[in-house]
Short mmCIF file of C-alpha atoms in Angstrom, two decimals:
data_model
loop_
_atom_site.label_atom_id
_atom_site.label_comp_id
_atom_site.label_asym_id
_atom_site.label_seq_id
_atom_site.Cartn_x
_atom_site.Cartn_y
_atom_site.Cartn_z
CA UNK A 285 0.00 0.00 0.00
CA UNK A 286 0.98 3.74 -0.71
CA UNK A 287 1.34 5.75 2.06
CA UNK A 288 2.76 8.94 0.08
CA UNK A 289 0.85 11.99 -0.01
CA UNK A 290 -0.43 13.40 -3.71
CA UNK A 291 2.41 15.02 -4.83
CA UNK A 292 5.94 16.30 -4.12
CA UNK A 293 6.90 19.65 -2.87
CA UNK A 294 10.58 20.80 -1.94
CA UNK A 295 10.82 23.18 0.92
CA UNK A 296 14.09 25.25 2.24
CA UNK A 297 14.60 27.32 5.27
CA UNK A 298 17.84 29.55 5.31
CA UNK A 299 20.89 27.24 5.97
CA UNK A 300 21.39 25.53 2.29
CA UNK A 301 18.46 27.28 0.11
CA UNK A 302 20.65 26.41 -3.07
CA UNK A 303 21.07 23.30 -2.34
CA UNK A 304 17.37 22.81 -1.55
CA UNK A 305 17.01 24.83 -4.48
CA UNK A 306 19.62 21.78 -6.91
CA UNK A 307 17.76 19.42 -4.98
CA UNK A 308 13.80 20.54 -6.53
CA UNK A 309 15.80 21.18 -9.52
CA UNK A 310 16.79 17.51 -9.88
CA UNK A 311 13.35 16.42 -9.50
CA UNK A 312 12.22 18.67 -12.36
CA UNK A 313 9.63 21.07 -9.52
CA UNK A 314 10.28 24.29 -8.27
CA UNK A 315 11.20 25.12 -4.73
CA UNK A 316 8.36 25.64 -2.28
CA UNK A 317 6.76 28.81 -1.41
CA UNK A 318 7.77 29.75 2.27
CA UNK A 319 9.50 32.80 4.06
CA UNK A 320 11.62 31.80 7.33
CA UNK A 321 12.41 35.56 9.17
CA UNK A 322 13.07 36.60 12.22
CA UNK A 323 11.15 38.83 14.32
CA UNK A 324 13.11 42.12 16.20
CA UNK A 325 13.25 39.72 19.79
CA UNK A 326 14.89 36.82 17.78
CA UNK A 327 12.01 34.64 17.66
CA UNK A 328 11.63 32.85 14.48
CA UNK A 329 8.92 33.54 11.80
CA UNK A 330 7.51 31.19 9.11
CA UNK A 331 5.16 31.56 6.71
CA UNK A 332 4.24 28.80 4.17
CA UNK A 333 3.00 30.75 1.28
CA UNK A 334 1.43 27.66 -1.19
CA UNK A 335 -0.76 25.14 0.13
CA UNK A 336 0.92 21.63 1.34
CA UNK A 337 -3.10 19.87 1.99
CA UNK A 338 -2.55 16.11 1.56
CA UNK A 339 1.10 16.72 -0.14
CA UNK A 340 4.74 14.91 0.25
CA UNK A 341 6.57 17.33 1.85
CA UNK A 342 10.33 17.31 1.86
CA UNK A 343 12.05 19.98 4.54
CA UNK A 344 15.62 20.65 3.55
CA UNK A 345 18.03 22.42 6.07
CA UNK A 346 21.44 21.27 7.63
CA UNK A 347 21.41 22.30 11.55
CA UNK A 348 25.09 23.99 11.03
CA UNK A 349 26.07 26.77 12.34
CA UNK A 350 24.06 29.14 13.59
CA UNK A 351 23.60 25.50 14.96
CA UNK A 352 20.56 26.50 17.57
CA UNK A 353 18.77 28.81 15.14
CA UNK A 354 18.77 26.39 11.46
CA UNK A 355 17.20 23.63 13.99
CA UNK A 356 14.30 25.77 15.38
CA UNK A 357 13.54 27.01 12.07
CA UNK A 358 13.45 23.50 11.04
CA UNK A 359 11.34 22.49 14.27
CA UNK A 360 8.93 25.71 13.69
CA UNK A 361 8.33 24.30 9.48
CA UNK A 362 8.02 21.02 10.59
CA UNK A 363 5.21 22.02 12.85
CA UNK A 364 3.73 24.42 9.94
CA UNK A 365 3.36 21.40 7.77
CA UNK A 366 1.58 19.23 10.29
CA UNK A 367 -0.54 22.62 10.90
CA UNK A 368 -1.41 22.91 7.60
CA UNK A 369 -2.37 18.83 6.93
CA UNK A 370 0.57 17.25 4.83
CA UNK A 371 0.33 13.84 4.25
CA UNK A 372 3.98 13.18 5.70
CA UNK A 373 6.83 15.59 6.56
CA UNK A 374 10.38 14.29 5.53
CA UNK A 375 13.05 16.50 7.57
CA UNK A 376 16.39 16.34 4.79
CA UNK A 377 19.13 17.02 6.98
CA UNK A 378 22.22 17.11 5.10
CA UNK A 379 24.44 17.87 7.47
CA UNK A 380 23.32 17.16 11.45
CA UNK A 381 24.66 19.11 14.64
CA UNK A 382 24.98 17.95 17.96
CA UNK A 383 25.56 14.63 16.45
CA UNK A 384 29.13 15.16 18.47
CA UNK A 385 26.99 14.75 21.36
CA UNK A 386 26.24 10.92 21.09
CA UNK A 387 27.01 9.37 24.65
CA UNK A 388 28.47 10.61 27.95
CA UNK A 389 31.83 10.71 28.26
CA UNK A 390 31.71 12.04 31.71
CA UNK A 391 29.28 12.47 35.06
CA UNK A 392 25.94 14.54 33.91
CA UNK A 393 26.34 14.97 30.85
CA UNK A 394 23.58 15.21 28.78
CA UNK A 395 22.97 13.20 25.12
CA UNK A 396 22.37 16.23 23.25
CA UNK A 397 21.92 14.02 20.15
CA UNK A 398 19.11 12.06 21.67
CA UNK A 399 17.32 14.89 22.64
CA UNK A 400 17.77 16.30 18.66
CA UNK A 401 15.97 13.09 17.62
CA UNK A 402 13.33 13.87 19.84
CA UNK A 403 11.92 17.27 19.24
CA UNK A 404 12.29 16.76 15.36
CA UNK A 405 10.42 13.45 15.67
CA UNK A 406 7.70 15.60 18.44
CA UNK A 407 7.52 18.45 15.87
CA UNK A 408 5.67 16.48 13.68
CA UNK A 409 8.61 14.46 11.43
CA UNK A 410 7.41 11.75 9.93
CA UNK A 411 10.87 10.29 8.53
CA UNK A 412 14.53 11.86 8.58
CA UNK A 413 16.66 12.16 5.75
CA UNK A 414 20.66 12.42 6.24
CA UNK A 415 23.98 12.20 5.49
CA UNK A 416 26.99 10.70 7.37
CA UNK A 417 26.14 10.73 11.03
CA UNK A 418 29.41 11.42 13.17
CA UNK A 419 28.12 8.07 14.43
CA UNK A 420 25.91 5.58 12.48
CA UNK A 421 24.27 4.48 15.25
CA UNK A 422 22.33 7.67 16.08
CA UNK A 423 19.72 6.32 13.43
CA UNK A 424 18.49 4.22 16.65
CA UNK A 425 17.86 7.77 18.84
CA UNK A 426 14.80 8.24 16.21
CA UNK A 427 11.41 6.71 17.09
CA UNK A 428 10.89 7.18 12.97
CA UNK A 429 12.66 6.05 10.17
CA UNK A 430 15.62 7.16 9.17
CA UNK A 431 17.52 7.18 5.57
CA UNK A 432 21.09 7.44 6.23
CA UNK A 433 23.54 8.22 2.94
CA UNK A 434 26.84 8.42 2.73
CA UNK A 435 29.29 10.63 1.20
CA UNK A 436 32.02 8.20 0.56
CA UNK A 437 30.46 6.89 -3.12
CA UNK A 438 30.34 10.73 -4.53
CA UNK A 439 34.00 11.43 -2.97
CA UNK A 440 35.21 8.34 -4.33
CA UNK A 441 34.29 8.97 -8.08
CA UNK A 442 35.93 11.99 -8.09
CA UNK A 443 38.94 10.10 -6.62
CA UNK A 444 38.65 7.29 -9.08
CA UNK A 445 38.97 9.55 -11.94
CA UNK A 446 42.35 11.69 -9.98
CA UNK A 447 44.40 8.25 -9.31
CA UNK A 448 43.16 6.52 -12.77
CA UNK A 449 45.63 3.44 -12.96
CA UNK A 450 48.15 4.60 -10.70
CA UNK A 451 46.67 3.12 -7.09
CA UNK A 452 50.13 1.90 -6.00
CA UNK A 453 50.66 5.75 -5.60
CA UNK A 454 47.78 6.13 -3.09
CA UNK A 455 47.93 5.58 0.10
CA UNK A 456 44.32 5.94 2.17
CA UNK A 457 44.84 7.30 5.93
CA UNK A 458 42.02 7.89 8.59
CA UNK A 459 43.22 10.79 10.35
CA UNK A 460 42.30 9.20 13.89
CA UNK A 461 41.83 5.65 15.55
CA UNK A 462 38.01 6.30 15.48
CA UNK A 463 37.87 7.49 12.16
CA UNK A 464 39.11 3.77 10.74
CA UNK A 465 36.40 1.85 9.29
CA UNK A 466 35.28 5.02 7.85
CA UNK A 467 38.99 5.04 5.76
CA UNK A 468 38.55 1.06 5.61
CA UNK A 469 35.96 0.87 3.44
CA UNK A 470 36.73 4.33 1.33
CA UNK A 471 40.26 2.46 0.81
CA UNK A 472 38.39 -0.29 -0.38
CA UNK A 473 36.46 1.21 -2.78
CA UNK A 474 39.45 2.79 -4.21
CA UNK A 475 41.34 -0.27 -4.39
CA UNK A 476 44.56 1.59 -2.21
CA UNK A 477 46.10 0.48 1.05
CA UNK A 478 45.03 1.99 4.60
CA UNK A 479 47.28 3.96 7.09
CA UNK A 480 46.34 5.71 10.68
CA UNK A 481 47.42 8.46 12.30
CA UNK A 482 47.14 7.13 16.07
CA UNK A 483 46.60 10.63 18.49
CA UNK A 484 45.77 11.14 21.69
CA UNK A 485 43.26 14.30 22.63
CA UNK A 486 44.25 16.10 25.56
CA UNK A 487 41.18 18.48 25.77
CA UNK A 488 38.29 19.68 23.54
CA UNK A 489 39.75 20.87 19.82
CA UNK A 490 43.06 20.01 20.74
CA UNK A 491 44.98 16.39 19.67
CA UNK A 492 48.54 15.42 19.68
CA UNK A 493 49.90 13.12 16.87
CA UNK A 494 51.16 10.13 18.47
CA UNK A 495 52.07 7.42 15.72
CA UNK A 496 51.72 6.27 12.37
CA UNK A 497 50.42 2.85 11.47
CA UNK A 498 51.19 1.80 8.16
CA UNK A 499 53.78 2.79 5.39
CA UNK A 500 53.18 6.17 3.82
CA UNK A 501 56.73 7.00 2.86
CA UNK A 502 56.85 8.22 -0.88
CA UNK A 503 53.08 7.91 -1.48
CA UNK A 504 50.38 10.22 -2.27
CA UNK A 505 48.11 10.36 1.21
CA UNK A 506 44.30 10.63 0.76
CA UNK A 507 43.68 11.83 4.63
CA UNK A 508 39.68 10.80 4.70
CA UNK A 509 37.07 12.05 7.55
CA UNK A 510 33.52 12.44 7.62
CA UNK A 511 33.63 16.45 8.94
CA UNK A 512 36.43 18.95 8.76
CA UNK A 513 35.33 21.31 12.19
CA UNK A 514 38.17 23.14 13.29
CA UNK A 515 40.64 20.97 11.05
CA UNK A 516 42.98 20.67 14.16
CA UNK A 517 42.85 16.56 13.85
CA UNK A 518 43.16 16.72 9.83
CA UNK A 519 46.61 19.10 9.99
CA UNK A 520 48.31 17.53 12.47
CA UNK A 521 47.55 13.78 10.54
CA UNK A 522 48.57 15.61 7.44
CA UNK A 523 51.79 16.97 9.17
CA UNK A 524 52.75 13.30 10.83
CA UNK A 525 52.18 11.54 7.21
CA UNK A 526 55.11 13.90 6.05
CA UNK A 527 57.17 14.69 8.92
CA UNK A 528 57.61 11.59 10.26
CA UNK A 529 56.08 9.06 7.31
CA UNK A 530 57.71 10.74 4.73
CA UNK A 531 54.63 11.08 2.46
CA UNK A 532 54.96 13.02 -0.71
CA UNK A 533 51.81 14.71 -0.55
CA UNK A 534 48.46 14.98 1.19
CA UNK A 535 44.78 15.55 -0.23
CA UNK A 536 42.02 15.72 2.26
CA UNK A 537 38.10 14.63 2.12
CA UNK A 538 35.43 15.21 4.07
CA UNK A 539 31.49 14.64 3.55
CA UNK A 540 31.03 17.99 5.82
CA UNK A 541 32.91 21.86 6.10
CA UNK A 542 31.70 22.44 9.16
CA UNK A 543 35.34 24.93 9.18
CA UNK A 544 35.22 25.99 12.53
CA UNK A 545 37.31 28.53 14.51
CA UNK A 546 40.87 28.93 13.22
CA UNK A 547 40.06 25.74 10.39
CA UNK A 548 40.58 28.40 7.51
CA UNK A 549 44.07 29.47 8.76
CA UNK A 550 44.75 25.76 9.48
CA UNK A 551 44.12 24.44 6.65
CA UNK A 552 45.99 27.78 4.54
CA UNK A 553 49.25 27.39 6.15
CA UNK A 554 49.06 23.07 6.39
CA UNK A 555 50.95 21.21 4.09
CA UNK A 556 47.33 20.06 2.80
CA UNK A 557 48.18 20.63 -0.95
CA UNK A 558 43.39 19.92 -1.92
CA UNK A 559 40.91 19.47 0.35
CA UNK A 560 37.70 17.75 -1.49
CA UNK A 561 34.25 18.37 0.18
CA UNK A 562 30.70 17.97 -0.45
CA UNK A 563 28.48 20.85 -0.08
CA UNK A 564 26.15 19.36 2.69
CA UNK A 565 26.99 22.67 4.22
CA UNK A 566 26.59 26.26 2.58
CA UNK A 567 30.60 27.64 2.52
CA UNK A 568 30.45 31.37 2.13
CA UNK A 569 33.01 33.30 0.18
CA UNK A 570 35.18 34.52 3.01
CA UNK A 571 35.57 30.19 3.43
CA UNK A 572 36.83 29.31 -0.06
CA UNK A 573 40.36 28.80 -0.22
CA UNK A 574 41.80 28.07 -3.56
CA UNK A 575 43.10 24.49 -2.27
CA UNK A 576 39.14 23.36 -1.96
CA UNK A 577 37.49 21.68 -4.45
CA UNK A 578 33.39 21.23 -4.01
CA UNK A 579 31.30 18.02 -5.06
CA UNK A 580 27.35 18.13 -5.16
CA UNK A 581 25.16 16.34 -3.41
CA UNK A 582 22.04 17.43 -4.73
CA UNK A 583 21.55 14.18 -7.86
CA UNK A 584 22.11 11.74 -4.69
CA UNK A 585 19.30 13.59 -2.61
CA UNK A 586 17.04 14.22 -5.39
CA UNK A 587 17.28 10.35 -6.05
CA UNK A 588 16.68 9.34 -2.99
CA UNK A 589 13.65 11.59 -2.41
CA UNK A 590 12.08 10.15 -5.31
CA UNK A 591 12.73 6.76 -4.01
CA UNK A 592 10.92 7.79 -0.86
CA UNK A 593 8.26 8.92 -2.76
CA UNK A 594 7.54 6.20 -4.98
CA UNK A 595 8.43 3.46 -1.46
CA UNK A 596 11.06 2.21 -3.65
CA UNK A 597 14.21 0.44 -1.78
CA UNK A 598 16.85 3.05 -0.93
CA UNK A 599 19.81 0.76 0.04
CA UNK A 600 20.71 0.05 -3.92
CA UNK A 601 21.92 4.18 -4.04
CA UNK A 602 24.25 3.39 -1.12
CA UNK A 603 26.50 0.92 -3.24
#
């Protein structure tokens, strides 16, 4: 049985509207009518401007930074669609914040990610729509279902085409311990041998290279991660793959630019010579070094939306 509403309509609030906009594109509609403002205290003001009656709605916003503001303007839509009768509310979430937040790693703390899950699901989500989870299994934090993509198949085209037949020049390194089966199975798709960088984190945003598993010396390092924050983790693997692996250079990739704090100037002065990313996450100009090179997202989305849609399986995209 079909339990899709009527028809599709592609909605954006303000943290990736052109990607929302690729996304609608892709899928041959235009992007929803709706206006997400604020009002002179702060609070947040939405207005859906087309009606959504007995209609598929797809929500599209990444909760990056302003992290606290993207998710109540995604909270407040959600709750505008259920308001205003859709058939089901799909929250596209590109790129997920407080996903960080995943367990306690010390007396009372809280599981910010858990509590994420919850007021998206209590807003009036019907299903959740995302990309490379800092950790896979905060699909189970959601009481609905959850499509989970990953970036690694749109990274590693580009990557197939780069190394062509010369894969005994490549060497894949995850740039920490827990960062491993993420480079496993990227290396494996490429066909190249794995490395680690093996660090130990003294305090928050701050690591110290420890040790380098695997041989690097001579290679060409493909330093692979699922986010690039405040790129303090990614330089100092990049710098230990030289320094002390003797690697002869280093390209980074990363699903997310969440490009943090001093990331910019990190990742300027590193000895980073690319840095491939996919555009889960709106980079404004002052963020665009020459060194980065951005990949698309919006065919996979648009595909996978349309899958939804039509309730056809959505684990044949992931391979």
């Amino acid at each position: 049985m079909n339990f899709h509403g009527k028809d599709i309509k592609i909605f954006a609030a303000n943290s990736n509207r052109l990607l929302a906009k690729q996304i609608a594109e892709g899928l041959g509609l235009p992007l929803g009518k709706a206006d997400v403002t604020t009002f002179s205290d702060g609070e947040i003001s939405v207005s859906i401007n087309e009606s959504v009656r007995g209609s598929e709605v797809f929500v599209v916003q990444s909760t990056c930074a302003p992290v606290n503001d993207h998710l109540m303007e995604l909270l407040i839509m959600i709750d505008a669609f259920k308001r205003a009768s859709a058939a089901r509310i799909t929250a596209v979430i590109p790129y997920l914040g407080y996903a960080r937040q995943d367990r306690k790693t010390k007396a009372r703390d809280p599981i910010s990610a858990k509590l994420v899950a919850d007021l998206i699901a209590a807003a009036g989500a019907d299903r959740v729509l995302t990309m490379d989870l800092h950790a896979p299994q905060i699909q189970g934090f959601f009481d609905i279902p959850v499509d989970h993509l990953v970036g690694a198949p749109v990274l590693a085209n580009y990557f197939r085409s780069l190394i062509g037949d010369k894969k005994n020049e490549y060497v894949v390194v995850s740039p920490d311990l827990g960062s491993v089966t993420r480079a496993r199975n990227f290396a494996a798709r490429l066909e190249c041998p794995l490395a680690v960088v093996d660090k130990r984190r003294q305090k928050a945003n701050v690591c110290e290279v420890m040790n380098l598993i695997g041989d690097v010396k001579g290679k060409k390092v493909l330093l692979v991660d699922d986010m690039i924050d405040t790129a303090g983790t990614l330089c100092n693997a990049a710098a230990a793959v030289v320094e002390k692996g003797g690697a002869e250079t280093v390209i980074a990739a990363a699903t997310h630019a969440v490009l943090s704090g001093p990331a910019i100037e990190r990742l300027e002065k590193s000895v980073i010579s690319k840095v491939v990313l996919l555009d889960t996450i709106a980079l404004p100009p002052e963020k665009r070094l020459n060194k980065f090179t951005i990949l698309p997202v919006a065919p996979l989305f648009a595909e996978t939306i349309d899958r939804i849609y039509e309730d056809k399986p959505v684990s044949t995209i992931l391979s």
